Coordinates of C-alpha atoms and ligand atoms in Angstrom, one line a residue:
X18 CA 61.3 68.3 246.2
X19 CA 60.0 65.6 248.5
X20 CA 58.7 62.6 246.5
X21 CA 56.9 59.3 247.0
X22 CA 59.4 56.4 246.8
X23 CA 59.1 54.2 243.8
X24 CA 58.5 50.7 245.2
X25 CA 57.0 47.7 243.5
X26 CA 53.4 46.9 244.4
X27 CA 53.6 43.2 245.5
X28 CA 50.9 42.9 248.1
X29 CA 47.4 41.7 247.1
X30 CA 45.6 44.1 249.4
X31 CA 42.1 45.0 248.1
X32 CA 41.2 47.6 250.7
X33 CA 42.8 49.8 253.3
X34 CA 41.5 52.0 256.0
X35 CA 42.7 55.3 257.3
X36 CA 42.1 57.1 260.7
X37 CA 43.3 60.2 262.5
X38 CA 44.2 59.9 266.2
X39 CA 45.5 62.1 269.1
X40 CA 45.6 65.9 268.8
X41 CA 44.5 67.2 265.4
X42 CA 47.1 69.0 263.3
X43 CA 46.7 71.2 260.2
X44 CA 47.5 69.1 257.1
X45 CA 45.8 65.9 258.4
X46 CA 43.0 66.4 255.8
X47 CA 45.7 66.7 253.0
X48 CA 47.1 63.4 254.2
X49 CA 43.7 61.7 254.2
X50 CA 43.1 63.0 250.7
X51 CA 46.5 61.6 249.6
X52 CA 45.8 58.2 251.1
X53 CA 42.4 58.1 249.3
X54 CA 43.4 59.3 245.9
X55 CA 46.7 57.4 245.8
X56 CA 45.0 54.2 246.9
X57 CA 42.2 54.6 244.4
X58 CA 44.7 55.2 241.6
X59 CA 46.4 51.9 242.6
X60 CA 43.1 50.1 242.2
X61 CA 42.3 49.5 245.9
X62 CA 39.3 50.6 248.0
X63 CA 39.7 53.0 250.8
X64 CA 37.7 53.3 254.0
X65 CA 37.7 56.1 256.5
X66 CA 37.4 55.4 260.2
X67 CA 35.5 58.1 262.0
X68 CA 36.9 59.3 265.4
X69 CA 40.2 57.3 265.7
X70 CA 40.5 54.1 267.5
X71 CA 37.2 54.7 269.4
X72 CA 35.3 54.9 266.1
X73 CA 37.1 51.7 264.9
X74 CA 35.9 49.8 268.0
X75 CA 32.3 51.1 267.3
X76 CA 32.6 50.0 263.7
X77 CA 32.4 53.6 262.4
X78 CA 33.8 52.7 259.0
X79 CA 32.8 54.4 255.8
X80 CA 33.9 53.9 252.1
X81 CA 35.7 57.0 250.7
X82 CA 35.8 57.9 247.1
X83 CA 37.7 60.6 245.2
X84 CA 34.9 63.2 245.7
X85 CA 34.6 62.6 249.4
X86 CA 38.0 64.2 249.9
X87 CA 37.4 67.0 247.4
X88 CA 37.9 70.6 248.7
X89 CA 39.6 69.5 252.0
X90 CA 43.4 70.0 251.2
X91 CA 43.1 73.6 252.5
X92 CA 41.1 72.8 255.6
X93 CA 42.5 72.5 259.1
X94 CA 41.3 69.9 261.6
X95 CA 40.4 66.4 260.3
X96 CA 37.3 65.5 258.4
X97 CA 37.6 62.0 260.0
X98 CA 37.5 63.5 263.5
X99 CA 40.0 62.3 266.2
X100 CA 40.2 61.3 269.8
X101 CA 42.6 59.9 272.4
X102 CA 41.3 56.3 273.1
X103 CA 42.1 54.9 276.5
X104 CA 40.4 51.6 275.7
X105 CA 43.0 50.9 273.0
X106 CA 45.6 50.3 275.8
X107 CA 43.9 46.9 276.4
X108 CA 45.0 43.9 274.5
X109 CA 41.5 42.4 274.2
X110 CA 40.3 45.7 272.7
X111 CA 43.0 45.6 270.1
X112 CA 42.1 42.0 269.2
X113 CA 38.5 43.1 268.7
X114 CA 39.7 46.0 266.5
X115 CA 41.6 43.5 264.2
X116 CA 38.5 41.4 264.0
X117 CA 36.4 44.4 263.0
X118 CA 38.9 45.4 260.3
X119 CA 39.0 41.8 258.9
X120 CA 35.2 41.5 259.0
X121 CA 35.2 44.6 256.8
X122 CA 37.6 43.0 254.4
X123 CA 40.3 45.6 255.2
X124 CA 43.9 44.5 254.6
X125 CA 45.9 47.4 256.0
X126 CA 45.5 50.4 258.3
X127 CA 47.0 53.9 258.0
X128 CA 47.2 55.8 261.3
X129 CA 47.8 59.5 261.1
X130 CA 48.9 60.8 264.5
X131 CA 51.7 60.9 267.1
X132 CA 53.7 58.6 269.4
X133 CA 50.6 57.4 271.4
X134 CA 48.7 56.6 268.2
X135 CA 51.7 54.7 266.8
X136 CA 51.9 52.7 270.0
X137 CA 48.4 51.5 269.4
X138 CA 49.2 50.6 265.8
X139 CA 52.4 48.8 266.7
X140 CA 50.7 46.6 269.4
X141 CA 47.8 45.9 267.1
X142 CA 50.2 44.5 264.4
X143 CA 52.4 42.7 266.9
X144 CA 49.5 40.9 268.6
X145 CA 47.2 40.2 265.7
X146 CA 49.4 40.4 262.5
X147 CA 47.2 43.1 261.1
X148 CA 49.4 45.4 258.9
X149 CA 49.6 49.0 260.1
X150 CA 51.6 52.0 259.0
X151 CA 52.0 55.4 260.7
X152 CA 52.0 59.0 259.2
X153 CA 53.4 61.5 261.6
X154 CA 50.8 64.2 262.3
X155 CA 51.3 66.5 265.3
X156 CA 52.1 70.1 265.7
X157 CA 54.7 69.2 268.3
X158 CA 57.3 67.8 265.9
X159 CA 58.4 65.5 268.7
X160 CA 58.4 62.1 266.9
X161 CA 61.7 60.3 266.8
X162 CA 62.9 59.0 263.3
X163 CA 61.5 61.9 261.3
X164 CA 62.8 65.5 260.9
X165 CA 59.3 66.9 260.3
X166 CA 55.7 66.2 261.2
X167 CA 52.5 67.3 259.6
X168 CA 51.1 70.5 261.3
X169 CA 54.4 71.8 262.8
X170 CA 55.1 74.4 260.1
X171 CA 51.5 75.8 260.2
X172 CA 51.6 75.9 264.0
X173 CA 54.9 77.8 263.9
X174 CA 53.4 80.3 261.5
X175 CA 50.3 80.8 263.6
X176 CA 52.4 81.4 266.7
X177 CA 54.7 83.8 264.8
X178 CA 51.7 85.9 263.6
X179 CA 50.6 86.2 267.2
X180 CA 54.1 87.2 268.3
X181 CA 54.3 89.9 265.7
X182 CA 51.1 91.3 266.9
X183 CA 52.2 91.1 270.6
X184 CA 55.4 92.8 269.7
X185 CA 53.4 95.9 268.6
X186 CA 51.6 96.3 271.9
X187 CA 54.7 95.2 273.9
X188 CA 56.8 98.0 272.4
X189 CA 54.0 100.6 272.7
X190 CA 53.7 99.9 276.4
X191 CA 57.3 99.1 277.1
X192 CA 56.2 95.7 278.5
X193 CA 57.6 92.3 279.0
X194 CA 55.4 89.5 277.5
X195 CA 55.5 85.8 278.3
X196 CA 54.1 84.0 275.3
X197 CA 53.2 80.4 276.0
X198 CA 53.3 77.9 273.0
X199 CA 52.3 74.3 272.9
X200 CA 54.6 71.3 272.5
X201 CA 53.9 69.3 275.7
X202 CA 57.3 68.0 276.9
X203 CA 59.1 69.0 273.8
X204 CA 60.6 72.5 272.9
X205 CA 60.6 72.3 269.1
X206 CA 57.7 74.8 268.7
X207 CA 59.2 77.1 271.3
X208 CA 62.6 77.1 269.9
X209 CA 61.6 77.7 266.3
X210 CA 59.1 80.4 267.3
X211 CA 61.7 82.1 269.4
X212 CA 64.2 82.2 266.5
X213 CA 61.6 83.2 263.9
X214 CA 60.0 85.8 266.2
X215 CA 63.2 87.3 267.5
X216 CA 62.3 86.6 271.1
X217 CA 64.6 87.9 273.8
X218 CA 64.7 84.4 275.4
X219 CA 63.1 81.0 275.2
X220 CA 62.2 78.6 278.0
X221 CA 62.1 74.9 276.8
X222 CA 61.6 71.7 278.8
X223 CA 64.9 70.3 277.6
X224 CA 67.0 73.1 279.2
X225 CA 66.9 74.3 282.8
X226 CA 66.5 78.1 283.1
X227 CA 66.6 80.0 286.4
X228 CA 64.7 83.2 287.3
X229 CA 67.9 85.1 287.9
X230 CA 69.2 84.1 284.4
X231 CA 65.9 85.3 282.8
X232 CA 66.2 88.6 284.8
X233 CA 69.8 89.0 283.6
X234 CA 68.7 88.6 280.0
X235 CA 66.0 91.2 280.4
X236 CA 68.4 93.6 282.1
X237 CA 71.0 93.1 279.4
X238 CA 68.4 94.1 276.8
X239 CA 67.4 97.1 278.7
X240 CA 71.0 98.3 279.0
X241 CA 71.1 98.1 275.2
X242 CA 68.0 100.3 275.0
X243 CA 65.3 97.7 274.7
X244 CA 62.2 98.8 276.4
X245 CA 60.2 95.6 275.8
X246 CA 60.9 91.9 275.8
X247 CA 59.2 88.8 274.4
X248 CA 59.9 85.6 276.3
X249 CA 58.7 82.4 274.6
X250 CA 57.7 79.7 277.0
X251 CA 57.1 76.1 276.0
X252 CA 54.2 74.9 278.0
X253 CA 55.9 71.7 279.4
X254 CA 54.0 68.8 280.8
X255 CA 52.5 70.6 283.8
X256 CA 49.9 73.3 283.3
X257 CA 50.4 76.8 284.8
X258 CA 54.2 77.1 284.1
X259 CA 53.9 80.5 282.4
X260 CA 51.6 82.1 285.0
X261 CA 53.9 81.0 287.8
X262 CA 56.9 82.3 285.9
X263 CA 55.2 85.7 285.6
X264 CA 54.5 85.7 289.4
X265 CA 58.2 84.8 290.1
X266 CA 59.3 87.7 287.8
X267 CA 56.9 90.0 289.6
X268 CA 58.6 89.1 292.9
X269 CA 61.9 90.1 291.3
X270 CA 60.5 93.4 290.3
X271 CA 59.6 92.7 286.7
X272 CA 56.0 93.3 285.7
X273 CA 54.8 91.3 282.7
X274 CA 51.8 90.1 280.7
X275 CA 51.0 86.5 279.9
X276 CA 49.6 85.4 276.5
X277 CA 48.8 81.7 276.2
X278 CA 48.4 80.8 272.5
X279 CA 47.0 77.4 273.3
X280 CA 44.8 75.7 270.8
X281 CA 44.9 78.5 268.2
X282 CA 48.1 76.8 267.2
X283 CA 46.2 73.6 266.3
X284 CA 43.8 75.2 263.9
X285 CA 43.8 77.0 260.6
X286 CA 44.5 76.4 257.0
X287 CA 47.7 74.3 256.6
X288 CA 50.7 76.0 255.1
X289 CA 52.0 75.2 251.7
X290 CA 54.8 73.2 253.4
X291 CA 52.4 71.1 255.4
X292 CA 50.1 70.4 252.4
X293 CA 53.1 69.1 250.5
X294 CA 54.5 67.0 253.4
X295 CA 51.0 65.5 254.1
X296 CA 50.4 64.7 250.4
X297 CA 53.7 62.9 250.0
X298 CA 53.6 61.1 253.3
X299 CA 50.0 60.0 252.9
X300 CA 50.7 58.6 249.4
X301 CA 54.0 57.0 250.6
X302 CA 52.1 55.2 253.4
X303 CA 49.9 53.5 250.9
X304 CA 52.8 52.8 248.6
X305 CA 54.7 51.0 251.5
X306 CA 51.6 49.0 252.5
X307 CA 51.2 47.8 248.9
X308 CA 54.8 46.9 248.8
X309 CA 54.2 44.6 251.8
X310 CA 55.9 46.9 254.4
X311 CA 54.2 47.7 257.7
X312 CA 54.7 48.0 261.4
X313 CA 56.5 51.2 260.7
X314 CA 56.2 55.0 260.2
X315 CA 56.8 56.9 257.1
X316 CA 59.0 60.0 257.9
X317 CA 61.4 62.5 256.4
X318 CA 65.2 62.3 256.8
X319 CA 67.4 64.8 255.0
X320 CA 64.7 65.7 252.5
X321 CA 63.8 62.1 251.6
X322 CA 60.9 59.9 252.5
X323 CA 62.0 57.0 254.8
X324 CA 60.3 54.1 256.5
X325 CA 61.2 53.7 260.2
X326 CA 60.1 50.6 262.2
X327 CA 57.7 51.6 265.0
X328 CA 60.1 50.0 267.5
X329 CA 62.7 52.7 266.7
X330 CA 60.1 55.5 267.0
X331 CA 57.9 54.8 269.9
X332 CA 59.0 56.1 273.3
X333 CA 62.2 57.6 271.9
X334 CA 63.0 61.2 272.6
X335 CA 63.9 63.5 269.7
X336 CA 66.6 65.9 270.9
X337 CA 66.4 69.6 270.4
X338 CA 69.3 70.5 268.2
X339 CA 72.0 72.2 270.4
X340 CA 73.2 74.5 267.5
X341 CA 69.6 75.9 267.2
X342 CA 69.5 76.6 270.9
X343 CA 72.8 78.4 270.6
X344 CA 71.6 80.4 267.6
X345 CA 68.5 81.5 269.5
X346 CA 70.6 82.9 272.3
X347 CA 73.2 84.5 269.9
X348 CA 70.6 86.2 267.8
X349 CA 68.7 87.6 270.8
X350 CA 71.7 89.3 272.3
Ligands
F6P1092 O1 50.2 67.0 271.0 C1 49.6 68.1 270.5 C2 49.2 69.0 271.6 O2 48.6 70.1 271.0 C3 50.2 69.4 272.6 O3 51.1 70.4 272.1 C4 49.4 69.8 273.8 O4 50.1 69.7 275.0 C5 48.3 68.8 273.7 O5 48.2 68.4 272.4 C6 46.9 69.3 274.2 O6 46.0 68.3 274.1 P1 44.5 68.5 274.3 O7 44.0 69.2 273.0 O8 43.9 67.1 274.4 O9 44.2 69.4 275.5

């Protein structure tokens, strides 16, 4: 079972703040709750920053107590709200942010989010010396240095429920379905959903796939008596990939239906796995800050909590495991 590392509390921090940033992910609330309750148990005050870095710049900072995070572990979204803050790309803005935090007597900042949010935290600490620590929260599971991210498991389960439903109608009508999942430029959601949903094939940004190859896979299935096919398509960076793929297939004589799962994958009650992950990582972030560690992300490696310096995380690509890609293709044949 994943557990919080036992590290000595050496830092005289009296108060820390927590914010959520970037796309929301199921389990963010469980992480906020863990930060608050673990921090309070360690005798420090906790502040919540509303609406990510934008809220920080507007001074939207509120004290949080144990009851303010009651009844949220099972809720999707984030009670602190979130956004993608362009202004935080500017150095002067980050200096202002550090001043605001210090004026509020805050001694450390926990940022729950993805790569972009960690970039902001990293620069904030490098430029102003203000201690920051990241908790990986994104459905994409695309963050280097950690095997898992908060929200990924729930998103996979949500997509799998949808695929199971689609399979019923696909087989009733003998149809080909292209099911688009999220993940931006990373295929982790697509690959895991394809394996778990028994998809006939998967299109991921990390691997080039040609239309003739997709047609060949469909034909192969048909020869074996399959009358319907599910093709999982990772959205990729550019919008419209799945619809243009359907048009291409049509030109090759294959009629299909498109189902874009979109933001349904971002909502919903977090899975047991995500609640546990978020609880341990949220608490670990506080433990590390109190041990005087910062400018880093808390993550999971081989079922243990680790601390990875932001400079080893940010901008680094996490590779899709080749064996899983092979497995997806073996099991679909
Ligand atoms: O990073 C999470 C994510 O859901 C991606 O999978 C997706 O491409 C993107 O966010 C969508 O962002 P937005 O909600 O801003 O449209």
